[in-house]
Short mmCIF file of C-alpha atoms in Angstrom, two decimals:
data_model
loop_
_atom_site.label_atom_id
_atom_site.label_comp_id
_atom_site.label_asym_id
_atom_site.label_seq_id
_atom_site.Cartn_x
_atom_site.Cartn_y
_atom_site.Cartn_z
CA UNK I 127 -25.08 42.99 -10.06
CA UNK I 128 -27.00 40.40 -8.00
CA UNK I 129 -26.64 40.61 -4.23
CA UNK I 130 -25.87 37.01 -3.25
CA UNK I 131 -26.94 37.72 0.31
CA UNK I 132 -30.53 38.08 -0.93
CA UNK I 133 -30.62 34.93 -3.06
CA UNK I 134 -33.59 32.68 -2.39
CA UNK I 135 -32.61 28.99 -2.59
CA UNK I 136 -34.34 26.89 -5.23
CA UNK I 137 -36.86 24.30 -4.11
CA UNK I 138 -37.88 21.03 -5.69
CA UNK I 139 -41.64 20.89 -5.21
CA UNK I 140 -43.17 17.94 -3.40
CA UNK I 141 -46.42 18.45 -5.31
CA UNK I 142 -45.49 19.22 -8.93
CA UNK I 143 -49.01 18.59 -10.24
CA UNK I 144 -50.72 20.89 -7.74
CA UNK I 145 -51.71 24.43 -8.63
CA UNK I 146 -54.54 26.70 -7.50
CA UNK I 147 -57.64 24.67 -6.70
CA UNK I 148 -60.69 24.89 -8.94
CA UNK I 149 -62.67 26.18 -5.94
CA UNK I 150 -60.41 29.20 -5.61
CA UNK I 151 -60.40 29.77 -9.37
CA UNK I 152 -64.19 29.72 -9.68
CA UNK I 153 -64.82 31.73 -6.50
CA UNK I 154 -62.39 34.40 -7.68
CA UNK I 155 -64.08 34.54 -11.09
CA UNK I 156 -67.51 34.70 -9.45
CA UNK I 157 -66.40 37.67 -7.34
CA UNK I 158 -64.95 39.44 -10.38
CA UNK I 159 -68.13 38.95 -12.43
CA UNK I 160 -70.65 39.51 -9.64
CA UNK I 161 -71.96 35.99 -10.13
CA UNK I 162 -74.00 33.96 -7.67
CA UNK I 163 -71.42 31.57 -6.24
CA UNK I 164 -72.92 28.07 -6.20
CA UNK I 165 -69.46 26.61 -6.73
CA UNK I 166 -67.63 26.41 -3.43
CA UNK I 167 -69.38 24.33 -0.78
CA UNK I 168 -70.20 26.61 2.13
CA UNK I 169 -73.41 28.25 3.43
CA UNK I 170 -74.14 31.95 2.92
CA UNK I 171 -76.42 32.01 5.99
CA UNK I 172 -75.58 32.26 9.67
CA UNK I 173 -75.45 29.52 12.24
CA UNK I 174 -77.77 29.29 15.24
CA UNK I 175 -77.13 32.29 17.57
CA UNK I 176 -77.28 29.88 20.51
CA UNK I 177 -74.13 28.21 19.23
CA UNK I 178 -72.33 31.55 19.04
CA UNK I 179 -73.55 32.35 22.55
CA UNK I 180 -72.23 29.02 23.81
CA UNK I 181 -68.77 29.75 22.42
CA UNK I 182 -68.84 33.34 23.68
CA UNK I 183 -69.85 32.07 27.10
CA UNK I 184 -66.88 29.72 27.16
CA UNK I 185 -64.58 32.63 26.32
CA UNK I 186 -65.99 34.86 29.04
CA UNK I 187 -65.64 32.04 31.57
CA UNK I 188 -61.91 32.04 30.88
CA UNK I 189 -61.71 28.84 28.85
CA UNK I 190 -59.06 30.27 26.55
CA UNK I 191 -55.88 28.30 27.20
CA UNK I 192 -54.59 25.07 25.69
CA UNK I 193 -57.02 22.18 25.97
CA UNK I 194 -55.82 18.57 26.11
CA UNK I 195 -54.11 17.47 22.89
CA UNK I 196 -56.91 14.97 22.25
CA UNK I 197 -59.70 17.54 22.74
CA UNK I 198 -61.72 18.66 25.73
CA UNK I 199 -63.22 15.64 27.54
CA UNK I 200 -66.80 16.94 27.57
CA UNK I 201 -66.82 17.22 23.77
CA UNK I 202 -65.30 13.79 23.23
CA UNK I 203 -67.89 12.33 25.60
CA UNK I 204 -70.70 14.05 23.72
CA UNK I 205 -69.43 12.63 20.41
CA UNK I 206 -69.15 9.15 21.91
CA UNK I 207 -72.74 9.27 23.15
CA UNK I 208 -74.05 10.63 19.84
CA UNK I 209 -72.29 8.02 17.68
CA UNK I 210 -73.47 5.22 19.98
CA UNK I 211 -77.07 6.41 19.79
CA UNK I 212 -77.11 6.95 16.02
CA UNK I 213 -74.97 4.06 14.81
CA UNK I 214 -74.87 1.51 17.63
CA UNK I 215 -71.12 1.53 18.23
CA UNK I 216 -69.63 3.19 21.32
CA UNK I 217 -66.16 4.66 21.02
CA UNK I 218 -64.21 5.23 24.22
CA UNK I 219 -64.05 9.00 24.71
CA UNK I 220 -60.56 8.86 26.17
CA UNK I 221 -58.78 6.48 23.81
CA UNK I 222 -60.79 6.44 20.57
CA UNK I 223 -61.96 9.99 19.77
CA UNK I 224 -59.74 12.95 18.83
CA UNK I 225 -60.81 16.52 18.06
CA UNK I 226 -59.22 17.94 14.92
CA UNK I 227 -58.84 21.26 13.13
CA UNK I 228 -61.48 20.30 10.60
CA UNK I 229 -61.90 17.21 8.45
CA UNK I 230 -59.15 18.13 5.98
CA UNK I 231 -56.56 18.15 8.76
CA UNK I 232 -58.01 14.93 10.10
CA UNK I 233 -57.58 13.16 6.76
CA UNK I 234 -54.00 14.24 6.12
CA UNK I 235 -53.08 13.31 9.70
CA UNK I 236 -54.57 9.83 9.24
CA UNK I 237 -52.62 9.36 6.02
CA UNK I 238 -49.34 10.63 7.47
CA UNK I 239 -49.83 8.31 10.45
CA UNK I 240 -50.43 5.08 8.53
CA UNK I 241 -49.02 5.40 5.00
CA UNK I 242 -45.35 4.54 4.51
CA UNK I 243 -43.33 5.28 1.35
CA UNK I 244 -44.44 2.92 -1.38
CA UNK I 245 -47.74 1.98 0.26
CA UNK I 246 -50.75 2.06 -2.03
CA UNK I 247 -53.94 3.95 -1.17
CA UNK I 248 -57.13 3.47 -3.19
CA UNK I 249 -59.19 6.56 -3.98
CA UNK I 250 -62.57 6.37 -5.69
CA UNK I 251 -62.87 9.02 -8.38
CA UNK I 252 -64.29 11.61 -8.58
CA UNK I 253 -62.89 12.47 -5.15
CA UNK I 254 -62.30 15.42 -2.87
CA UNK I 255 -59.20 17.25 -3.96
CA UNK I 256 -57.10 16.86 -0.79
CA UNK I 257 -56.90 13.06 -0.87
CA UNK I 258 -54.30 12.65 -3.61
CA UNK I 259 -51.83 15.35 -2.43
CA UNK I 260 -52.08 13.93 1.11
CA UNK I 261 -51.08 10.48 -0.11
CA UNK I 262 -48.24 11.89 -2.19
CA UNK I 263 -46.90 13.92 0.75
CA UNK I 264 -46.75 10.68 2.75
CA UNK I 265 -44.76 9.01 -0.02
CA UNK I 266 -47.63 6.71 -0.90
CA UNK I 267 -48.83 5.59 -4.31
CA UNK I 268 -52.28 6.74 -5.40
CA UNK I 269 -54.42 3.99 -6.95
CA UNK I 270 -57.38 5.53 -8.74
CA UNK I 271 -60.55 3.47 -9.13
CA UNK I 272 -63.47 5.14 -10.91
CA UNK I 273 -66.97 5.13 -9.53
CA UNK I 274 -69.42 4.04 -12.23
CA UNK I 275 -69.83 6.96 -14.68
CA UNK I 276 -73.35 8.35 -14.67
CA UNK I 277 -74.48 6.74 -11.42
CA UNK I 278 -71.32 7.14 -9.31
CA UNK I 279 -72.01 3.82 -7.59
CA UNK I 280 -69.04 1.78 -6.33
CA UNK I 281 -67.78 -0.96 -8.66
CA UNK I 282 -66.61 -3.65 -6.25
CA UNK I 283 -65.09 -5.71 -9.02
CA UNK I 284 -62.77 -2.85 -9.90
CA UNK I 285 -62.05 -2.13 -6.24
CA UNK I 286 -61.17 -5.79 -5.61
CA UNK I 287 -58.88 -5.82 -8.66
CA UNK I 288 -57.04 -2.75 -7.31
CA UNK I 289 -56.16 -4.37 -3.96
CA UNK I 290 -52.61 -5.70 -3.80
CA UNK I 291 -50.24 -6.76 -0.99
CA UNK I 292 -49.06 -3.12 -0.97
CA UNK I 293 -52.54 -1.65 -0.36
CA UNK I 294 -52.49 0.20 2.96
CA UNK I 295 -55.86 1.97 2.88
CA UNK I 296 -58.95 2.87 0.91
CA UNK I 297 -60.75 6.22 1.22
CA UNK I 298 -64.55 6.14 1.05
CA UNK I 299 -66.75 9.23 1.13
CA UNK I 300 -70.50 8.99 1.75
CA UNK I 301 -72.57 11.11 1.34
CA UNK I 302 -70.33 11.79 -1.63
CA UNK I 303 -68.71 15.02 -2.72
CA UNK I 304 -69.07 15.85 -5.59
CA UNK I 305 -71.76 13.47 -6.89
CA UNK I 306 -74.26 13.60 -3.97
CA UNK I 307 -74.66 9.81 -3.99
CA UNK I 308 -75.10 7.86 -0.73
CA UNK I 309 -73.72 4.39 -0.11
CA UNK I 310 -76.38 1.81 0.77
CA UNK I 311 -76.29 -0.87 3.43
CA UNK I 312 -75.57 -3.39 0.66
CA UNK I 313 -72.60 -1.28 -0.47
CA UNK I 314 -71.15 -1.17 3.03
CA UNK I 315 -71.66 -4.90 3.55
CA UNK I 316 -69.93 -5.58 0.24
CA UNK I 317 -67.01 -3.40 1.33
CA UNK I 318 -66.87 -5.18 4.68
CA UNK I 319 -66.73 -8.59 2.96
CA UNK I 320 -64.10 -7.38 0.50
CA UNK I 321 -61.77 -6.01 3.18
CA UNK I 322 -62.31 -8.81 5.73
CA UNK I 323 -59.40 -11.05 4.62
CA UNK I 324 -57.01 -8.09 4.16
CA UNK I 325 -54.96 -5.73 6.31
CA UNK I 326 -56.38 -2.73 4.45
CA UNK I 327 -57.44 0.25 6.57
CA UNK I 328 -60.58 2.24 5.84
CA UNK I 329 -60.61 6.05 5.91
CA UNK I 330 -64.31 6.89 6.00
CA UNK I 331 -65.02 10.54 5.17
CA UNK I 332 -68.48 11.17 6.65
CA UNK I 333 -68.58 14.95 6.89
CA UNK I 334 -72.05 15.09 5.28
CA UNK I 335 -73.46 12.40 7.59
CA UNK I 336 -76.47 14.50 8.59
CA UNK I 337 -77.43 15.41 5.02
CA UNK I 338 -79.09 12.23 3.75
CA UNK I 339 -82.44 12.75 2.07
CA UNK I 340 -85.65 10.88 1.33
CA UNK I 341 -85.89 9.08 4.67
CA UNK I 342 -89.43 8.07 3.69
CA UNK I 343 -87.84 5.82 1.08
CA UNK I 344 -85.67 4.22 3.75
CA UNK I 345 -82.45 6.05 2.98
CA UNK I 346 -80.21 6.69 6.00
CA UNK I 347 -76.55 7.37 6.54
CA UNK I 348 -74.64 4.11 6.63
CA UNK I 349 -71.71 5.03 8.84
CA UNK I 350 -68.78 2.64 8.92
CA UNK I 351 -69.47 2.56 12.67
CA UNK I 352 -72.62 0.52 11.98
CA UNK I 353 -70.61 -2.42 10.61
CA UNK I 354 -68.33 -4.22 13.09
CA UNK I 355 -65.94 -5.45 10.41
CA UNK I 356 -65.50 -1.92 9.09
CA UNK I 357 -65.45 -0.14 12.45
CA UNK I 358 -62.56 -2.38 13.54
CA UNK I 359 -60.35 -1.06 10.71
CA UNK I 360 -61.78 2.43 10.15
CA UNK I 361 -60.79 5.99 10.86
CA UNK I 362 -64.16 7.79 10.75
CA UNK I 363 -63.91 11.50 9.98
CA UNK I 364 -66.68 14.04 10.55
CA UNK I 365 -67.06 17.81 10.68
CA UNK I 366 -68.89 20.21 12.95
CA UNK I 367 -68.44 22.90 10.30
CA UNK I 368 -70.69 21.08 7.85
CA UNK I 369 -73.25 20.03 10.46
CA UNK I 370 -73.67 23.38 12.22
CA UNK I 371 -73.08 25.82 9.32
CA UNK I 372 -69.73 27.03 10.70
CA UNK I 373 -67.23 25.91 8.07
CA UNK I 374 -64.86 28.70 9.04
CA UNK I 375 -64.43 27.33 12.55
CA UNK I 376 -62.58 24.30 11.19
CA UNK I 377 -63.39 21.78 13.91
CA UNK I 378 -63.96 18.08 13.28
CA UNK I 379 -63.07 14.75 14.81
CA UNK I 380 -61.72 11.27 14.16
CA UNK I 381 -63.16 8.14 15.76
CA UNK I 382 -61.11 4.96 15.51
CA UNK I 383 -60.18 1.86 17.55
CA UNK I 384 -57.65 2.58 20.29
CA UNK I 385 -54.58 1.11 18.49
CA UNK I 386 -55.35 3.19 15.40
CA UNK I 387 -56.08 6.30 17.46
CA UNK I 388 -52.75 5.93 19.27
CA UNK I 389 -50.90 6.13 15.96
CA UNK I 390 -53.10 8.98 14.76
CA UNK I 391 -52.34 11.02 17.89
CA UNK I 392 -48.58 10.60 17.43
CA UNK I 393 -48.87 12.71 14.28
CA UNK I 394 -51.73 14.92 15.44
CA UNK I 395 -49.74 16.25 18.40
CA UNK I 396 -47.01 17.54 16.08
CA UNK I 397 -49.34 18.55 13.28
CA UNK I 398 -51.73 20.94 15.06
CA UNK I 399 -51.22 19.76 18.66
CA UNK I 400 -54.71 20.82 19.67
CA UNK I 401 -57.80 22.76 18.63
CA UNK I 402 -59.55 26.01 19.64
CA UNK I 403 -60.62 25.70 23.29
CA UNK I 404 -63.76 27.87 23.62
CA UNK I 405 -65.19 26.52 20.36
CA UNK I 406 -64.83 22.98 21.70
CA UNK I 407 -66.66 23.86 24.91
CA UNK I 408 -69.32 25.73 22.96
CA UNK I 409 -69.89 22.78 20.64
CA UNK I 410 -70.14 20.40 23.59
CA UNK I 411 -72.82 22.54 25.24
CA UNK I 412 -74.73 22.92 21.97
CA UNK I 413 -74.70 19.17 21.34
CA UNK I 414 -76.95 18.68 24.37
CA UNK I 415 -79.80 19.50 21.97
CA UNK I 416 -80.11 16.79 19.32
CA UNK I 417 -82.56 18.69 17.14
CA UNK I 418 -80.07 20.82 15.18
CA UNK I 419 -78.47 17.74 13.61
CA UNK I 420 -81.56 15.52 13.61
CA UNK I 421 -83.45 18.25 11.75
CA UNK I 422 -80.70 18.88 9.22
CA UNK I 423 -81.89 16.37 6.58
CA UNK I 424 -85.28 18.07 6.34
CA UNK I 425 -83.66 21.53 6.33
CA UNK I 426 -81.46 20.72 3.36
CA UNK I 427 -83.99 18.51 1.57
CA UNK I 428 -86.31 21.51 1.33
CA UNK I 429 -83.51 23.56 -0.24
CA UNK I 430 -82.65 20.67 -2.55
CA UNK I 431 -86.25 20.40 -3.71
CA UNK I 432 -86.59 24.15 -4.23
CA UNK I 433 -83.43 24.14 -6.33
CA UNK I 434 -84.33 21.02 -8.30
CA UNK I 435 -87.82 22.38 -9.07
CA UNK I 436 -86.22 25.46 -10.57
CA UNK I 437 -83.57 23.54 -12.50
CA UNK I 438 -86.28 21.30 -13.97
CA UNK I 439 -87.40 24.33 -16.00
CA UNK I 440 -84.03 24.50 -17.75
CA UNK I 441 -82.40 22.16 -20.27
CA UNK I 442 -80.12 20.69 -17.62
CA UNK I 443 -80.57 16.98 -16.95
CA UNK I 444 -80.75 16.54 -13.18
CA UNK I 445 -78.78 13.73 -11.57
CA UNK I 446 -80.03 12.28 -8.25
CA UNK I 447 -79.08 14.20 -5.11
CA UNK I 448 -79.30 11.59 -2.35
CA UNK I 449 -77.19 13.44 0.22
CA UNK I 450 -74.67 16.25 0.90
CA UNK I 451 -75.64 19.76 -0.20
CA UNK I 452 -74.73 19.35 -3.86
CA UNK I 453 -76.71 18.94 -7.05
CA UNK I 454 -75.06 17.68 -10.22
CA UNK I 455 -76.46 18.29 -13.70
CA UNK I 456 -75.67 17.01 -17.18
CA UNK I 457 -74.96 19.95 -19.51
CA UNK I 458 -75.15 18.02 -22.80
CA UNK I 459 -78.40 19.68 -23.92
CA UNK I 460 -77.21 23.14 -22.91
CA UNK I 461 -73.73 23.51 -24.41
CA UNK I 462 -71.02 21.85 -26.48
CA UNK I 463 -68.30 23.26 -24.23
CA UNK I 464 -66.30 20.99 -21.98
CA UNK I 465 -67.09 21.15 -18.27
CA UNK I 466 -64.38 23.61 -17.26
CA UNK I 467 -65.04 26.01 -20.13
CA UNK I 468 -68.78 25.76 -19.55
CA UNK I 469 -68.36 26.73 -15.89
CA UNK I 470 -66.30 29.76 -16.89
CA UNK I 471 -68.91 30.71 -19.49
CA UNK I 472 -71.78 30.18 -17.05
CA UNK I 473 -70.07 32.40 -14.47
CA UNK I 474 -69.18 35.16 -16.93
CA UNK I 475 -72.25 35.23 -19.17
CA UNK I 476 -75.10 33.92 -17.02
CA UNK I 477 -73.84 35.03 -13.61
CA UNK I 478 -73.88 31.70 -11.76
CA UNK I 479 -70.75 29.80 -10.69
CA UNK I 480 -70.51 26.01 -10.70
CA UNK I 481 -67.70 23.46 -10.46
CA UNK I 482 -66.72 21.01 -13.23
CA UNK I 483 -66.65 17.36 -12.14
CA UNK I 484 -63.53 16.88 -14.27
CA UNK I 485 -61.63 18.74 -11.52
CA UNK I 486 -62.23 15.76 -9.22
CA UNK I 487 -60.50 13.29 -11.57
CA UNK I 488 -56.75 12.84 -11.93
CA UNK I 489 -57.03 12.55 -15.72
CA UNK I 490 -59.60 15.32 -16.08
CA UNK I 491 -62.29 12.86 -17.22
CA UNK I 492 -65.08 14.94 -18.77
CA UNK I 493 -68.60 13.49 -18.76
CA UNK I 494 -70.48 16.78 -19.31
CA UNK I 495 -71.48 17.10 -15.65
CA UNK I 496 -71.11 20.10 -13.32
CA UNK I 497 -71.84 20.56 -9.61
CA UNK I 498 -73.90 23.23 -7.87
CA UNK I 499 -74.04 23.86 -4.10
CA UNK I 500 -77.50 24.58 -2.66
CA UNK I 501 -76.36 25.40 0.90
CA UNK I 502 -77.56 28.95 0.33
CA UNK I 503 -80.31 31.32 1.42
CA UNK I 504 -83.56 30.86 -0.48
CA UNK I 505 -83.13 34.30 -2.03
CA UNK I 506 -79.67 33.32 -3.25
CA UNK I 507 -81.03 30.14 -4.84
CA UNK I 508 -83.96 32.02 -6.38
CA UNK I 509 -81.62 34.63 -7.87
CA UNK I 510 -79.47 31.88 -9.34
CA UNK I 511 -82.54 30.09 -10.74
CA UNK I 512 -83.81 33.29 -12.35
CA UNK I 513 -80.50 33.60 -14.16
CA UNK I 514 -80.33 29.92 -15.06
CA UNK I 515 -83.87 30.13 -16.50
CA UNK I 516 -82.23 31.77 -19.54
CA UNK I 517 -80.88 28.31 -20.36
#
């Protein structure tokens, strides 16, 4: 006989299409099989000890209570100065910069703040897996526009055709996860011209801003902050976790014009309220030295080149890796399996985990491309390459 006192009420899910993410699935399989995990995007090396010391110092100085909801002033001021120096646009530290619990929290907070039920939000596929559930939780309608298959460049004709009177925002991610493409100045200018006559907001996901390669060829990060017409309508999101190799600290920020920031903070204060105090002070102190982020492109470009040199000895076809810490490959000459099954096979039989690009598309579009992460120790990459040499 059922005890009615212990009955759990039934729930109608708000996210019926959401299950366990592919990152969790592949990382779990990699652990089970003892595979080298080049799937999930996080470093397997430590951050600079000076950064840890800066945070520890803040703790020992008693900086352990609630900070201001918007973030500690010294950190917001450091971000304002950095953005102004790099991109030529100064955000007011008091009214236009907010510290967040990582970029993922920043993005959902932006969407909850600006998207009303029935509003349309354009996402460019393949896209990071939090975007679509965030929009759905806000009651918005997801409008999927594909990046050009093969090159993953933006198709502005298709983007223009997707804009309607109901379009509230578009999410742009450069450097791009998962494809490792980087938007050019021409791309950003085209976006600026396209959005100029509209009321469409821009959510600019720039967490890999300091991982743009081949500077000798003139490639740099084209932040939305560089373009006045975009900066005026943009929420720019970045991440200290990606920049300083501390993804587990979950600290990021949003920079936006004061009227947009005011709406963002209305939700932020009831979403997380505020963010870890000593970590904020530690980050602010560490930012006094520009070299850790200015030297990041060269740091990761060396790892990219090491990894690409090894992959070139396999039957994989290498796609360009212009930025981020990802490398995509075409598997057509290696296997007849679809992307997801190939990644499972690669993890189980070869001992290297990757992520299928089909996981970043709403319809599971399969173009025989998988993604590796090279934010790993050299010995980790070399072990993976030794195993992949069997292919």
